[in-house]
Coordinates of C-alpha atoms in Angstrom, one line a residue:
M300 CA 86.6 133.9 75.6
L301 CA 89.7 135.8 74.5
W302 CA 89.6 134.3 71.0
S303 CA 85.9 135.4 70.7
A304 CA 86.7 138.9 71.7
L305 CA 89.7 139.2 69.4
L306 CA 88.3 137.5 66.3
G307 CA 85.1 139.4 66.5
S308 CA 86.9 142.5 65.4
I309 CA 88.6 140.8 62.5
P310 CA 87.1 141.6 59.1
G311 CA 85.3 138.7 57.6
T312 CA 84.8 136.9 60.8
G313 CA 81.4 138.4 61.7
P314 CA 80.2 140.7 64.4
V315 CA 81.6 140.7 68.0
V316 CA 79.8 138.3 70.2
T317 CA 78.7 140.1 73.4
M318 CA 79.1 137.8 76.4
P319 CA 77.0 138.1 79.6
R320 CA 78.8 139.1 82.7
Q321 CA 78.0 135.9 84.5
T322 CA 78.1 132.7 82.5
D323 CA 78.1 129.1 83.3
P324 CA 80.2 126.3 81.7
D325 CA 77.5 125.4 79.3
D326 CA 77.4 129.0 78.0
D327 CA 81.1 129.0 77.5
N328 CA 81.1 125.7 75.7
E329 CA 78.3 126.8 73.3
T330 CA 80.1 130.1 72.5
D331 CA 83.4 128.3 71.9
Q332 CA 81.7 125.7 69.8
A333 CA 80.0 128.4 67.7
L334 CA 83.4 130.1 67.0
A335 CA 85.0 126.8 66.2
D336 CA 82.2 126.0 63.7
H337 CA 82.6 129.4 62.1
L338 CA 86.4 128.8 61.7
D339 CA 85.9 125.2 60.7
M340 CA 87.9 124.0 63.7
D341 CA 87.5 120.8 65.9
I342 CA 87.8 121.7 69.5
G343 CA 86.9 118.2 70.7
Q344 CA 90.2 116.8 69.7
A345 CA 92.6 115.6 72.4
E346 CA 95.0 118.6 72.0
T347 CA 95.1 121.6 69.7
D348 CA 97.4 121.6 66.7
T349 CA 99.6 124.6 67.2
D350 CA 100.9 124.4 63.6
A351 CA 97.3 124.7 62.3
L352 CA 96.7 127.7 64.6
Q353 CA 99.9 129.3 63.4
A354 CA 98.9 128.7 59.8
L355 CA 95.5 130.4 60.5
V356 CA 97.2 133.4 62.0
S357 CA 99.5 133.7 59.0
D358 CA 96.5 133.5 56.7
L359 CA 95.0 136.5 58.6
D360 CA 98.2 138.5 58.0
G361 CA 97.2 141.8 56.3
D362 CA 93.6 141.4 57.2
V363 CA 94.1 142.4 60.9
S364 CA 96.1 145.1 62.6
P365 CA 99.7 144.4 63.6
L366 CA 98.6 144.5 67.3
V367 CA 96.0 141.8 66.9
S368 CA 98.4 139.7 64.8
S369 CA 101.0 140.0 67.5
V370 CA 98.5 139.0 70.2
L371 CA 97.4 136.0 68.2
E372 CA 101.0 134.8 67.6
T373 CA 101.6 135.3 71.3
L374 CA 98.6 133.1 72.1
V375 CA 99.7 130.4 69.7
A376 CA 103.1 130.4 71.3
T377 CA 101.6 130.2 74.8
I378 CA 99.4 127.3 73.7
G379 CA 102.5 125.5 72.4
D380 CA 104.3 126.1 75.7
L381 CA 101.3 124.8 77.7
H382 CA 101.2 121.7 75.6
E383 CA 104.8 121.0 76.3
R384 CA 104.3 121.6 80.0
V385 CA 101.3 119.3 80.0
T386 CA 103.4 116.6 78.3
E387 CA 106.2 117.1 80.9
L388 CA 103.6 116.9 83.8
E389 CA 102.1 113.7 82.3
A390 CA 105.6 112.2 82.1
D391 CA 106.3 113.2 85.7
L392 CA 103.0 111.7 86.8
E393 CA 103.8 108.4 85.0
Q394 CA 107.2 108.3 86.6
T395 CA 105.7 109.0 90.1
H396 CA 103.2 106.3 89.6
E397 CA 106.0 103.8 88.6
V398 CA 108.0 104.9 91.7
A399 CA 104.9 104.4 93.9
T400 CA 104.1 101.0 92.4
T401 CA 107.7 99.9 92.9
A402 CA 107.7 101.2 96.5
V403 CA 104.5 99.2 97.2
G404 CA 106.0 96.1 95.7
D405 CA 109.3 96.5 97.6
A406 CA 107.3 97.0 100.9
A407 CA 105.4 93.7 100.2
T408 CA 108.6 91.9 99.4
N409 CA 110.2 93.3 102.6
D410 CA 107.3 92.1 104.7
H411 CA 107.5 88.6 103.2
R412 CA 111.3 88.6 103.8
L413 CA 110.7 89.7 107.4
D414 CA 108.2 86.9 108.0
D415 CA 110.8 84.4 106.5
L416 CA 113.5 85.8 108.7
E417 CA 111.4 85.6 111.8
A418 CA 110.5 82.0 111.0
Q419 CA 114.2 81.2 110.4
Q420 CA 115.1 82.9 113.7
E421 CA 112.5 80.8 115.6
T422 CA 113.8 77.6 113.9
T423 CA 117.4 78.5 114.7
R424 CA 116.6 79.3 118.3
D425 CA 114.8 75.9 118.6
V426 CA 117.8 74.1 117.1
A427 CA 120.3 75.8 119.3
K428 CA 118.2 75.1 122.4
S429 CA 118.0 71.5 121.4
A430 CA 121.7 71.2 120.8
I431 CA 122.6 72.8 124.1
A432 CA 120.2 70.6 126.0
K433 CA 121.5 67.4 124.3
A434 CA 125.1 68.4 125.1
Q435 CA 124.2 69.0 128.7
Q436 CA 122.3 65.7 128.9
L437 CA 125.3 63.8 127.5
E438 CA 127.6 65.5 130.1
A439 CA 125.2 64.7 132.9
D440 CA 124.9 61.0 131.7
A441 CA 128.7 60.7 131.6
D442 CA 129.3 62.2 135.0
Q443 CA 126.5 60.6 136.9
Q444 CA 125.4 57.4 135.2
E445 CA 124.3 55.8 138.4
D446 CA 121.9 58.6 139.1
A447 CA 119.0 58.1 136.6
E448 CA 117.2 61.1 137.9
Q449 CA 119.9 63.6 137.0
L450 CA 118.9 66.3 134.5
P451 CA 121.2 68.7 132.6
E452 CA 122.2 71.7 134.7
G453 CA 119.6 74.4 134.8
I454 CA 116.7 72.1 133.8
E455 CA 114.0 71.8 136.4
P456 CA 112.4 68.4 137.1
S457 CA 108.7 67.9 136.3
T458 CA 106.2 67.9 139.1
S459 CA 103.6 65.7 137.3
P460 CA 103.1 63.7 134.1
L461 CA 101.1 66.7 132.9
D462 CA 104.0 69.0 133.6
F463 CA 106.4 66.6 131.9
F464 CA 104.5 66.1 128.6
A465 CA 103.4 69.7 128.4
N466 CA 107.1 70.7 128.3
C467 CA 108.1 68.1 125.6
R468 CA 107.8 68.8 121.9
Q469 CA 104.1 68.5 121.1
S470 CA 104.5 66.7 117.8
K471 CA 106.3 63.9 119.6
V472 CA 103.6 63.9 122.4
K473 CA 100.9 63.7 119.7
A474 CA 102.7 60.8 118.0
M475 CA 102.9 59.0 121.3
F476 CA 99.3 59.3 122.4
V477 CA 97.4 59.6 119.2
E478 CA 99.3 57.7 116.5
R479 CA 100.9 54.9 118.5
S480 CA 98.5 54.3 121.4
N481 CA 95.2 55.7 120.4
R482 CA 94.7 57.8 123.5
Q483 CA 93.4 61.0 122.0
N484 CA 91.8 62.2 125.2
T485 CA 95.2 62.2 127.0
Y486 CA 96.7 64.3 124.2
R487 CA 93.6 66.6 124.3
A488 CA 94.0 67.0 128.1
I489 CA 97.7 68.1 127.7
S490 CA 96.9 70.5 124.9
I491 CA 94.0 72.1 126.7
A492 CA 96.0 72.5 129.9
K493 CA 98.6 74.4 128.0
R494 CA 95.9 76.7 126.6
W495 CA 94.9 77.9 130.0
P496 CA 95.7 81.6 129.1
E497 CA 92.8 81.4 126.6
F498 CA 90.2 79.5 128.5
A499 CA 90.9 79.4 132.2
T500 CA 90.0 82.1 134.8
K501 CA 92.7 83.8 136.8
R502 CA 92.0 84.3 140.5
T503 CA 91.6 87.9 141.5
D504 CA 94.7 87.8 143.6
G505 CA 96.8 86.3 140.8
S506 CA 97.7 83.2 142.8
G507 CA 96.4 80.7 140.3
V508 CA 93.9 79.7 137.6
F509 CA 90.9 77.5 137.4
M510 CA 88.7 75.9 134.7
T511 CA 85.1 74.9 134.9
K512 CA 83.5 72.2 132.8
A513 CA 81.9 74.9 130.7
D514 CA 85.4 76.3 130.1
L515 CA 86.7 72.8 129.2
Q516 CA 83.8 72.4 126.7
T517 CA 84.8 75.7 125.1
A518 CA 88.4 74.7 124.9
L519 CA 87.6 71.3 123.4
T520 CA 85.4 73.0 120.8
A521 CA 88.4 75.2 119.8
E522 CA 90.7 72.1 119.9
L523 CA 88.4 69.8 117.9
G524 CA 86.8 72.4 115.6
K525 CA 83.4 71.2 116.6
E526 CA 81.1 70.7 119.6
P527 CA 82.5 67.9 121.8
H528 CA 80.4 65.0 123.0
R529 CA 79.5 65.0 126.7
Q530 CA 81.4 61.8 127.2
T531 CA 84.5 63.4 125.7
I532 CA 84.3 66.3 128.1
K533 CA 83.9 63.8 131.1
R534 CA 86.9 61.7 130.0
V535 CA 89.2 64.7 129.3
W536 CA 88.3 66.1 132.7
E537 CA 89.1 62.8 134.4
T538 CA 92.4 62.6 132.5
L539 CA 93.5 66.0 133.6
V540 CA 92.9 64.9 137.2
D541 CA 94.8 61.7 136.7
I542 CA 97.9 63.1 134.9
G543 CA 97.9 66.3 136.9
G544 CA 98.9 64.7 140.1
D545 CA 99.3 67.2 142.8
D546 CA 99.5 70.0 140.2
V547 CA 95.8 69.9 139.4
V548 CA 93.3 70.1 142.2
E549 CA 89.6 69.1 141.7
K550 CA 87.3 71.1 144.0
T551 CA 84.1 73.0 144.1
R552 CA 83.5 76.8 143.9
Q553 CA 80.6 78.8 145.1
V554 CA 80.5 82.6 144.5
G555 CA 77.5 83.4 146.7
R556 CA 75.1 81.7 149.0
D557 CA 72.4 81.7 146.3
Q558 CA 74.8 80.3 143.7
T559 CA 75.1 76.6 143.1
Q560 CA 78.4 74.9 143.6
T561 CA 80.5 74.5 140.5
D562 CA 83.2 71.9 139.9
I563 CA 86.6 73.3 138.9
L564 CA 90.1 72.2 138.2
A565 CA 92.6 74.5 139.8
M566 CA 96.3 75.1 139.5
D567 CA 98.6 77.6 141.2
M568 CA 100.2 80.2 139.0
A569 CA 103.7 78.8 139.1
T570 CA 102.4 75.4 138.0
A571 CA 100.3 76.9 135.2
E572 CA 103.2 79.0 133.9
G573 CA 105.5 76.0 134.1
L574 CA 103.4 74.2 131.5
L575 CA 104.5 76.8 128.9
E576 CA 108.3 76.7 129.5
K577 CA 109.2 74.0 126.9
R578 CA 111.9 72.8 129.3
Y579 CA 112.4 69.3 127.8
I580 CA 112.4 70.2 124.1
G581 CA 115.6 68.8 122.6
L582 CA 116.0 66.1 125.3
D583 CA 115.3 62.5 124.5
L584 CA 113.0 61.9 127.4
L585 CA 110.0 60.3 125.8
E586 CA 111.6 56.8 125.4
N587 CA 109.4 54.3 127.2
S588 CA 107.5 57.1 128.9
D589 CA 104.0 56.6 127.6
H590 CA 103.2 53.4 129.6
K591 CA 104.1 55.3 132.8
A592 CA 101.7 58.1 132.1
A593 CA 98.9 55.7 131.5
T594 CA 98.8 54.9 135.2
G595 CA 99.5 58.4 136.4
G596 CA 103.1 57.6 137.0
V597 CA 105.9 60.1 136.5
T598 CA 108.8 59.5 134.3
P599 CA 111.8 58.9 136.7
V600 CA 114.3 60.8 134.5
V601 CA 112.5 64.1 135.1
V602 CA 111.4 63.7 138.7
E603 CA 113.5 65.2 141.4
S604 CA 114.8 62.5 143.8
T605 CA 113.7 62.5 147.4
P606 CA 115.7 61.1 150.3

């Protein structure tokens, strides 16, 4: 717009173009393009050549008044300064982008390292717990060899085969029942009992939990990754009763008079929470223990002695 107003008064450049008071971008573009065509300039290029503009102003020297010449030179200098500023801003933008990209990469790396550290911490804690438990077991064996039921100090005895196997390392329990003796339903019963927070129902007073056959079916579906056969549900239910001993009580539940009775397996809260304690991880308590669980017996080494 300013170029149009100034150059319109320059001899040899044609009449002044009168612009409307209100224009839109298309009008401005058409006017600027007309002026560029008249001066044989290309305004579609990426950036204006300030040297070419300066040469044009120099060529006009003598044909325009000193004031106009001064204004044109000022405009050319301003354009040059703006180009330099744009270049600086583009460089700053590129640097900012690189910094942001680096920050995102560092954040992802830190997250990965944090996951690794958490995994290492869990492993270290497990190893330490195992070492302490084994040391206590050796001490107990040395001091009281005649008492086969003695456990390391601070380790509570189990109350049932279910409680015992639930507190051992599950990879070893699986090897015992699945890989060595082909008793998958026993292993499934132990695994599902430990998943009571997901599938069992807590009593309203918080005193215990219970599981229906429908709950057991849902838990088995999650455990197996597919819908279990009805015979599998029946056998796992019976296995829970067998290895649960006094910890698992089979009973019926009826909400209202109009409701039919429902079979449930119930545990008190202390028993249920005890299944999750991992008390025997690190202790060598699974030797010759599988044949005892087959008949519902309890491994002597983890059962509190009675007079």
